[in-house]
Amino acid sequence: MSGREDGMADQAQDVVTSTTVSPGISEVTLERSPANALGIPLLDGLHSAMDAAEKAGDVKVMVIRSAIPGFFAAGADIKHLSSIDAASFTAYGDKMREVNDRLAASPWISVAAVDGVALGGGLELAMACTLRVAGPNGRFGLPEVKLGLIPGAGGTQRLPRLVGRGRALDIMLTARQVSADEAYRIGLVDRLTDGDVTVAARELADQLIGPSLPAQLAVVRTVDAAFDSPLAEGSRVEVEQIQQLFEDGEAAEGIRAFVDKRKPEFR
């Protein structure tokens, strides 16, 4: 990203790495000891990973995982917060929100692989992903009220959309941690595995890589519209998305391939 100092960019590369695990699938690994606190280096590293994916131009699925045992991301960098004023705190929150909003609007499907603590900003990062896979040790929560704060990087908006108003309030007002089993039951995570969460996330990515990406992104946009708009407006978005898939997407190729009894050649 523009405006970063060279030293900070080097730090970002140290705590966030991005690799291509198979054609079209990028795996982003968070590794900032001891708990993947979302300090500036990690946030800049996530921006750099998205920069690289956009530059590559062929990423269809991005898996975000942690290399720190027991942690996906523990949340905001409390040490950093303790040394800044209100204006700096607002700027820090804006930076976290910028990462999450960019990820949520990215031109690929994103999957969070969580087998450990995902609290505060860590859960907000996971919720910004398209889908979430949890391992048996996954723990989820938005405990900001314990600090006299509220979630500030999308948590108050994304959690109710995933689990409903009452459950979201329960989680945020009590500041409790939700187990992987409960998270799956209430819809906070989409898949649950008893094994290696990274393997499970890669298996999901392999399933996602086959269909048309423009169609998948259109599904996400129309489903989001179902939560953000009245029914009539959501239906209008659905019609627009279908038209765009014929004009700019891969609908024609998909239909021809079906008629020809062959595998479609999606980009």
PDB file of N, CA and C in Angstrom, residues 187-251:
ATOM      1  N   GLY A 187     -24.661 -20.673  13.515  1.00  0.00           N
ATOM      2  CA  GLY A 187     -24.387 -20.105  12.205  1.00  0.00           C
ATOM      3  C   GLY A 187     -23.232 -19.133  12.152  1.00  0.00           C
ATOM      4  N   LEU A 188     -22.468 -19.047  13.237  1.00  0.00           N
ATOM      5  CA  LEU A 188     -21.304 -18.167  13.227  1.00  0.00           C
ATOM      6  C   LEU A 188     -20.190 -18.752  12.373  1.00  0.00           C
ATOM      7  N   VAL A 189     -20.066 -20.070  12.349  1.00  0.00           N
ATOM      8  CA  VAL A 189     -19.150 -20.738  11.435  1.00  0.00           C
ATOM      9  C   VAL A 189     -19.959 -21.651  10.527  1.00  0.00           C
ATOM     10  N   ASP A 190     -19.409 -21.941   9.371  1.00  0.00           N
ATOM     11  CA  ASP A 190     -20.158 -22.650   8.330  1.00  0.00           C
ATOM     12  C   ASP A 190     -19.808 -24.127   8.227  1.00  0.00           C
ATOM     13  N   ARG A 191     -18.602 -24.484   8.646  1.00  0.00           N
ATOM     14  CA  ARG A 191     -18.202 -25.886   8.668  1.00  0.00           C
ATOM     15  C   ARG A 191     -17.409 -26.149   9.942  1.00  0.00           C
ATOM     16  N   LEU A 192     -17.550 -27.368  10.436  1.00  0.00           N
ATOM     17  CA  LEU A 192     -16.887 -27.775  11.677  1.00  0.00           C
ATOM     18  C   LEU A 192     -16.143 -29.073  11.396  1.00  0.00           C
ATOM     19  N   THR A 193     -14.901 -29.134  11.853  1.00  0.00           N
ATOM     20  CA  THR A 193     -14.109 -30.338  11.649  1.00  0.00           C
ATOM     21  C   THR A 193     -13.513 -30.802  12.962  1.00  0.00           C
ATOM     22  N   ASP A 194     -13.353 -32.126  13.097  1.00  0.00           N
ATOM     23  CA  ASP A 194     -12.667 -32.689  14.260  1.00  0.00           C
ATOM     24  C   ASP A 194     -11.176 -32.834  13.996  1.00  0.00           C
ATOM     25  N   GLY A 195     -10.772 -32.592  12.744  1.00  0.00           N
ATOM     26  CA  GLY A 195      -9.377 -32.768  12.375  1.00  0.00           C
ATOM     27  C   GLY A 195      -8.645 -31.453  12.202  1.00  0.00           C
ATOM     28  N   ASP A 196      -7.701 -31.445  11.269  1.00  0.00           N
ATOM     29  CA  ASP A 196      -6.876 -30.267  11.001  1.00  0.00           C
ATOM     30  C   ASP A 196      -7.711 -29.215  10.273  1.00  0.00           C
ATOM     31  N   VAL A 197      -7.826 -28.041  10.864  1.00  0.00           N
ATOM     32  CA  VAL A 197      -8.698 -27.017  10.291  1.00  0.00           C
ATOM     33  C   VAL A 197      -8.162 -26.503   8.962  1.00  0.00           C
ATOM     34  N   THR A 198      -6.841 -26.451   8.798  1.00  0.00           N
ATOM     35  CA  THR A 198      -6.286 -25.986   7.532  1.00  0.00           C
ATOM     36  C   THR A 198      -6.611 -26.967   6.414  1.00  0.00           C
ATOM     37  N   VAL A 199      -6.518 -28.254   6.711  1.00  0.00           N
ATOM     38  CA  VAL A 199      -6.886 -29.275   5.718  1.00  0.00           C
ATOM     39  C   VAL A 199      -8.352 -29.129   5.344  1.00  0.00           C
ATOM     40  N   ALA A 200      -9.221 -28.942   6.338  1.00  0.00           N
ATOM     41  CA  ALA A 200     -10.651 -28.785   6.068  1.00  0.00           C
ATOM     42  C   ALA A 200     -10.921 -27.531   5.235  1.00  0.00           C
ATOM     43  N   ALA A 201     -10.208 -26.437   5.536  1.00  0.00           N
ATOM     44  CA  ALA A 201     -10.388 -25.199   4.768  1.00  0.00           C
ATOM     45  C   ALA A 201      -9.904 -25.384   3.331  1.00  0.00           C
ATOM     46  N   ARG A 202      -8.811 -26.114   3.154  1.00  0.00           N
ATOM     47  CA  ARG A 202      -8.319 -26.374   1.800  1.00  0.00           C
ATOM     48  C   ARG A 202      -9.299 -27.248   1.026  1.00  0.00           C
ATOM     49  N   GLU A 203      -9.918 -28.208   1.704  1.00  0.00           N
ATOM     50  CA  GLU A 203     -10.912 -29.050   1.033  1.00  0.00           C
ATOM     51  C   GLU A 203     -12.101 -28.208   0.582  1.00  0.00           C
ATOM     52  N   LEU A 204     -12.525 -27.271   1.422  1.00  0.00           N
ATOM     53  CA  LEU A 204     -13.604 -26.364   1.019  1.00  0.00           C
ATOM     54  C   LEU A 204     -13.158 -25.505  -0.149  1.00  0.00           C
ATOM     55  N   ALA A 205     -11.920 -25.009  -0.100  1.00  0.00           N
ATOM     56  CA  ALA A 205     -11.405 -24.198  -1.208  1.00  0.00           C
ATOM     57  C   ALA A 205     -11.400 -24.988  -2.508  1.00  0.00           C
ATOM     58  N   ASP A 206     -11.049 -26.270  -2.433  1.00  0.00           N
ATOM     59  CA  ASP A 206     -11.056 -27.109  -3.635  1.00  0.00           C
ATOM     60  C   ASP A 206     -12.466 -27.227  -4.213  1.00  0.00           C
ATOM     61  N   GLN A 207     -13.479 -27.272  -3.344  1.00  0.00           N
ATOM     62  CA  GLN A 207     -14.858 -27.327  -3.815  1.00  0.00           C
ATOM     63  C   GLN A 207     -15.289 -25.998  -4.428  1.00  0.00           C
ATOM     64  N   LEU A 208     -14.768 -24.909  -3.891  1.00  0.00           N
ATOM     65  CA  LEU A 208     -15.144 -23.584  -4.371  1.00  0.00           C
ATOM     66  C   LEU A 208     -14.465 -23.212  -5.679  1.00  0.00           C
ATOM     67  N   ILE A 209     -13.365 -23.853  -6.007  1.00  0.00           N
ATOM     68  CA  ILE A 209     -12.567 -23.441  -7.152  1.00  0.00           C
ATOM     69  C   ILE A 209     -13.222 -23.823  -8.483  1.00  0.00           C
ATOM     70  N   GLY A 210     -14.136 -24.797  -8.465  1.00  0.00           N
ATOM     71  CA  GLY A 210     -14.697 -25.296  -9.713  1.00  0.00           C
ATOM     72  C   GLY A 210     -15.736 -24.406 -10.381  1.00  0.00           C
ATOM     73  N   PRO A 211     -16.723 -23.905  -9.640  1.00  0.00           N
ATOM     74  CA  PRO A 211     -17.779 -23.096 -10.276  1.00  0.00           C
ATOM     75  C   PRO A 211     -17.265 -21.755 -10.786  1.00  0.00           C
ATOM     76  N   SER A 212     -18.147 -21.032 -11.468  1.00  0.00           N
ATOM     77  CA  SER A 212     -17.816 -19.719 -12.017  1.00  0.00           C
ATOM     78  C   SER A 212     -17.665 -18.701 -10.892  1.00  0.00           C
ATOM     79  N   LEU A 213     -16.513 -18.043 -10.822  1.00  0.00           N
ATOM     80  CA  LEU A 213     -16.284 -17.035  -9.791  1.00  0.00           C
ATOM     81  C   LEU A 213     -17.237 -15.846  -9.932  1.00  0.00           C
ATOM     82  N   PRO A 214     -17.459 -15.295 -11.132  1.00  0.00           N
ATOM     83  CA  PRO A 214     -18.439 -14.200 -11.228  1.00  0.00           C
ATOM     84  C   PRO A 214     -19.809 -14.587 -10.695  1.00  0.00           C
ATOM     85  N   ALA A 215     -20.235 -15.823 -10.944  1.00  0.00           N
ATOM     86  CA  ALA A 215     -21.525 -16.276 -10.435  1.00  0.00           C
ATOM     87  C   ALA A 215     -21.485 -16.394  -8.913  1.00  0.00           C
ATOM     88  N   GLN A 216     -20.392 -16.908  -8.374  1.00  0.00           N
ATOM     89  CA  GLN A 216     -20.276 -17.025  -6.919  1.00  0.00           C
ATOM     90  C   GLN A 216     -20.336 -15.654  -6.244  1.00  0.00           C
ATOM     91  N   LEU A 217     -19.603 -14.696  -6.802  1.00  0.00           N
ATOM     92  CA  LEU A 217     -19.613 -13.350  -6.223  1.00  0.00           C
ATOM     93  C   LEU A 217     -20.993 -12.713  -6.352  1.00  0.00           C
ATOM     94  N   ALA A 218     -21.696 -13.025  -7.428  1.00  0.00           N
ATOM     95  CA  ALA A 218     -23.060 -12.520  -7.591  1.00  0.00           C
ATOM     96  C   ALA A 218     -23.984 -13.115  -6.538  1.00  0.00           C
ATOM     97  N   VAL A 219     -23.783 -14.385  -6.203  1.00  0.00           N
ATOM     98  CA  VAL A 219     -24.561 -15.013  -5.127  1.00  0.00           C
ATOM     99  C   VAL A 219     -24.321 -14.282  -3.815  1.00  0.00           C
ATOM    100  N   VAL A 220     -23.064 -13.983  -3.518  1.00  0.00           N
ATOM    101  CA  VAL A 220     -22.742 -13.284  -2.269  1.00  0.00           C
ATOM    102  C   VAL A 220     -23.419 -11.918  -2.236  1.00  0.00           C
ATOM    103  N   ARG A 221     -23.347 -11.183  -3.332  1.00  0.00           N
ATOM    104  CA  ARG A 221     -23.949  -9.842  -3.368  1.00  0.00           C
ATOM    105  C   ARG A 221     -25.459  -9.903  -3.189  1.00  0.00           C
ATOM    106  N   THR A 222     -26.115 -10.877  -3.823  1.00  0.00           N
ATOM    107  CA  THR A 222     -27.572 -10.942  -3.714  1.00  0.00           C
ATOM    108  C   THR A 222     -28.005 -11.421  -2.334  1.00  0.00           C
ATOM    109  N   VAL A 223     -27.259 -12.355  -1.744  1.00  0.00           N
ATOM    110  CA  VAL A 223     -27.575 -12.798  -0.387  1.00  0.00           C
ATOM    111  C   VAL A 223     -27.373 -11.649   0.604  1.00  0.00           C
ATOM    112  N   ASP A 224     -26.303 -10.884   0.436  1.00  0.00           N
ATOM    113  CA  ASP A 224     -26.089  -9.722   1.302  1.00  0.00           C
ATOM    114  C   ASP A 224     -27.234  -8.720   1.158  1.00  0.00           C
ATOM    115  N   ALA A 225     -27.728  -8.563  -0.071  1.00  0.00           N
ATOM    116  CA  ALA A 225     -28.838  -7.638  -0.298  1.00  0.00           C
ATOM    117  C   ALA A 225     -30.097  -8.093   0.435  1.00  0.00           C
ATOM    118  N   ALA A 226     -30.237  -9.412   0.640  1.00  0.00           N
ATOM    119  CA  ALA A 226     -31.393  -9.927   1.362  1.00  0.00           C
ATOM    120  C   ALA A 226     -31.419  -9.428   2.808  1.00  0.00           C
ATOM    121  N   PHE A 227     -30.233  -9.171   3.369  1.00  0.00           N
ATOM    122  CA  PHE A 227     -30.153  -8.684   4.743  1.00  0.00           C
ATOM    123  C   PHE A 227     -30.191  -7.161   4.818  1.00  0.00           C
ATOM    124  N   ASP A 228     -29.747  -6.513   3.759  1.00  0.00           N
ATOM    125  CA  ASP A 228     -29.585  -5.064   3.795  1.00  0.00           C
ATOM    126  C   ASP A 228     -30.746  -4.303   3.171  1.00  0.00           C
ATOM    127  N   SER A 229     -31.641  -4.985   2.465  1.00  0.00           N
ATOM    128  CA  SER A 229     -32.656  -4.285   1.671  1.00  0.00           C
ATOM    129  C   SER A 229     -34.024  -4.934   1.849  1.00  0.00           C
ATOM    130  N   PRO A 230     -35.107  -4.194   1.574  1.00  0.00           N
ATOM    131  CA  PRO A 230     -36.434  -4.803   1.501  1.00  0.00           C
ATOM    132  C   PRO A 230     -36.482  -5.845   0.386  1.00  0.00           C
ATOM    133  N   LEU A 231     -37.472  -6.725   0.445  1.00  0.00           N
ATOM    134  CA  LEU A 231     -37.565  -7.818  -0.518  1.00  0.00           C
ATOM    135  C   LEU A 231     -37.567  -7.323  -1.956  1.00  0.00           C
ATOM    136  N   ALA A 232     -38.323  -6.271  -2.241  1.00  0.00           N
ATOM    137  CA  ALA A 232     -38.411  -5.778  -3.614  1.00  0.00           C
ATOM    138  C   ALA A 232     -37.046  -5.296  -4.112  1.00  0.00           C
ATOM    139  N   GLU A 233     -36.322  -4.599  -3.245  1.00  0.00           N
ATOM    140  CA  GLU A 233     -35.001  -4.114  -3.631  1.00  0.00           C
ATOM    141  C   GLU A 233     -34.033  -5.278  -3.810  1.00  0.00           C
ATOM    142  N   GLY A 234     -34.091  -6.269  -2.923  1.00  0.00           N
ATOM    143  CA  GLY A 234     -33.239  -7.440  -3.065  1.00  0.00           C
ATOM    144  C   GLY A 234     -33.522  -8.192  -4.359  1.00  0.00           C
ATOM    145  N   SER A 235     -34.790  -8.288  -4.725  1.00  0.00           N
ATOM    146  CA  SER A 235     -35.150  -8.952  -5.985  1.00  0.00           C
ATOM    147  C   SER A 235     -34.621  -8.180  -7.182  1.00  0.00           C
ATOM    148  N   ARG A 236     -34.626  -6.846  -7.076  1.00  0.00           N
ATOM    149  CA  ARG A 236     -34.074  -6.028  -8.157  1.00  0.00           C
ATOM    150  C   ARG A 236     -32.571  -6.284  -8.304  1.00  0.00           C
ATOM    151  N   VAL A 237     -31.875  -6.394  -7.206  1.00  0.00           N
ATOM    152  CA  VAL A 237     -30.433  -6.699  -7.243  1.00  0.00           C
ATOM    153  C   VAL A 237     -30.216  -8.064  -7.883  1.00  0.00           C
ATOM    154  N   GLU A 238     -31.052  -9.031  -7.550  1.00  0.00           N
ATOM    155  CA  GLU A 238     -30.942 -10.372  -8.125  1.00  0.00           C
ATOM    156  C   GLU A 238     -31.062 -10.319  -9.648  1.00  0.00           C
ATOM    157  N   VAL A 239     -32.045  -9.594 -10.151  1.00  0.00           N
ATOM    158  CA  VAL A 239     -32.235  -9.475 -11.599  1.00  0.00           C
ATOM    159  C   VAL A 239     -31.026  -8.815 -12.250  1.00  0.00           C
ATOM    160  N   GLU A 240     -30.516  -7.759 -11.627  1.00  0.00           N
ATOM    161  CA  GLU A 240     -29.339  -7.061 -12.167  1.00  0.00           C
ATOM    162  C   GLU A 240     -28.136  -7.988 -12.231  1.00  0.00           C
ATOM    163  N   GLN A 241     -27.952  -8.786 -11.192  1.00  0.00           N
ATOM    164  CA  GLN A 241     -26.804  -9.695 -11.167  1.00  0.00           C
ATOM    165  C   GLN A 241     -26.915 -10.750 -12.271  1.00  0.00           C
ATOM    166  N   ILE A 242     -28.110 -11.263 -12.480  1.00  0.00           N
ATOM    167  CA  ILE A 242     -28.299 -12.253 -13.550  1.00  0.00           C
ATOM    168  C   ILE A 242     -27.986 -11.630 -14.915  1.00  0.00           C
ATOM    169  N   GLN A 243     -28.462 -10.417 -15.143  1.00  0.00           N
ATOM    170  CA  GLN A 243     -28.178  -9.744 -16.412  1.00  0.00           C
ATOM    171  C   GLN A 243     -26.685  -9.547 -16.616  1.00  0.00           C
ATOM    172  N   GLN A 244     -25.995  -9.152 -15.549  1.00  0.00           N
ATOM    173  CA  GLN A 244     -24.556  -8.941 -15.666  1.00  0.00           C
ATOM    174  C   GLN A 244     -23.813 -10.238 -15.959  1.00  0.00           C
ATOM    175  N   LEU A 245     -24.299 -11.357 -15.433  1.00  0.00           N
ATOM    176  CA  LEU A 245     -23.639 -12.634 -15.686  1.00  0.00           C
ATOM    177  C   LEU A 245     -23.747 -13.034 -17.159  1.00  0.00           C
ATOM    178  N   PHE A 246     -24.824 -12.624 -17.807  1.00  0.00           N
ATOM    179  CA  PHE A 246     -24.935 -12.872 -19.245  1.00  0.00           C
ATOM    180  C   PHE A 246     -24.104 -11.877 -20.048  1.00  0.00           C
ATOM    181  N   GLU A 247     -24.029 -10.632 -19.561  1.00  0.00           N
ATOM    182  CA  GLU A 247     -23.312  -9.602 -20.312  1.00  0.00           C
ATOM    183  C   GLU A 247     -21.801  -9.643 -20.082  1.00  0.00           C
ATOM    184  N   ASP A 248     -21.384  -9.791 -18.812  1.00  0.00           N
ATOM    185  CA  ASP A 248     -19.963  -9.704 -18.472  1.00  0.00           C
ATOM    186  C   ASP A 248     -19.419 -10.959 -17.818  1.00  0.00           C
ATOM    187  N   GLY A 249     -20.280 -11.890 -17.461  1.00  0.00           N
ATOM    188  CA  GLY A 249     -19.845 -13.063 -16.719  1.00  0.00           C
ATOM    189  C   GLY A 249     -19.645 -14.282 -17.584  1.00  0.00           C
ATOM    190  N   GLU A 250     -19.981 -15.442 -17.012  1.00  0.00           N
ATOM    191  CA  GLU A 250     -19.683 -16.707 -17.695  1.00  0.00           C
ATOM    192  C   GLU A 250     -20.926 -17.560 -17.895  1.00  0.00           C
ATOM    193  N   ALA A 251     -22.108 -16.928 -17.861  1.00  0.00           N
ATOM    194  CA  ALA A 251     -23.351 -17.683 -18.006  1.00  0.00           C
ATOM    195  C   ALA A 251     -23.449 -18.354 -19.376  1.00  0.00           C
TER     196      ALA A 251
END
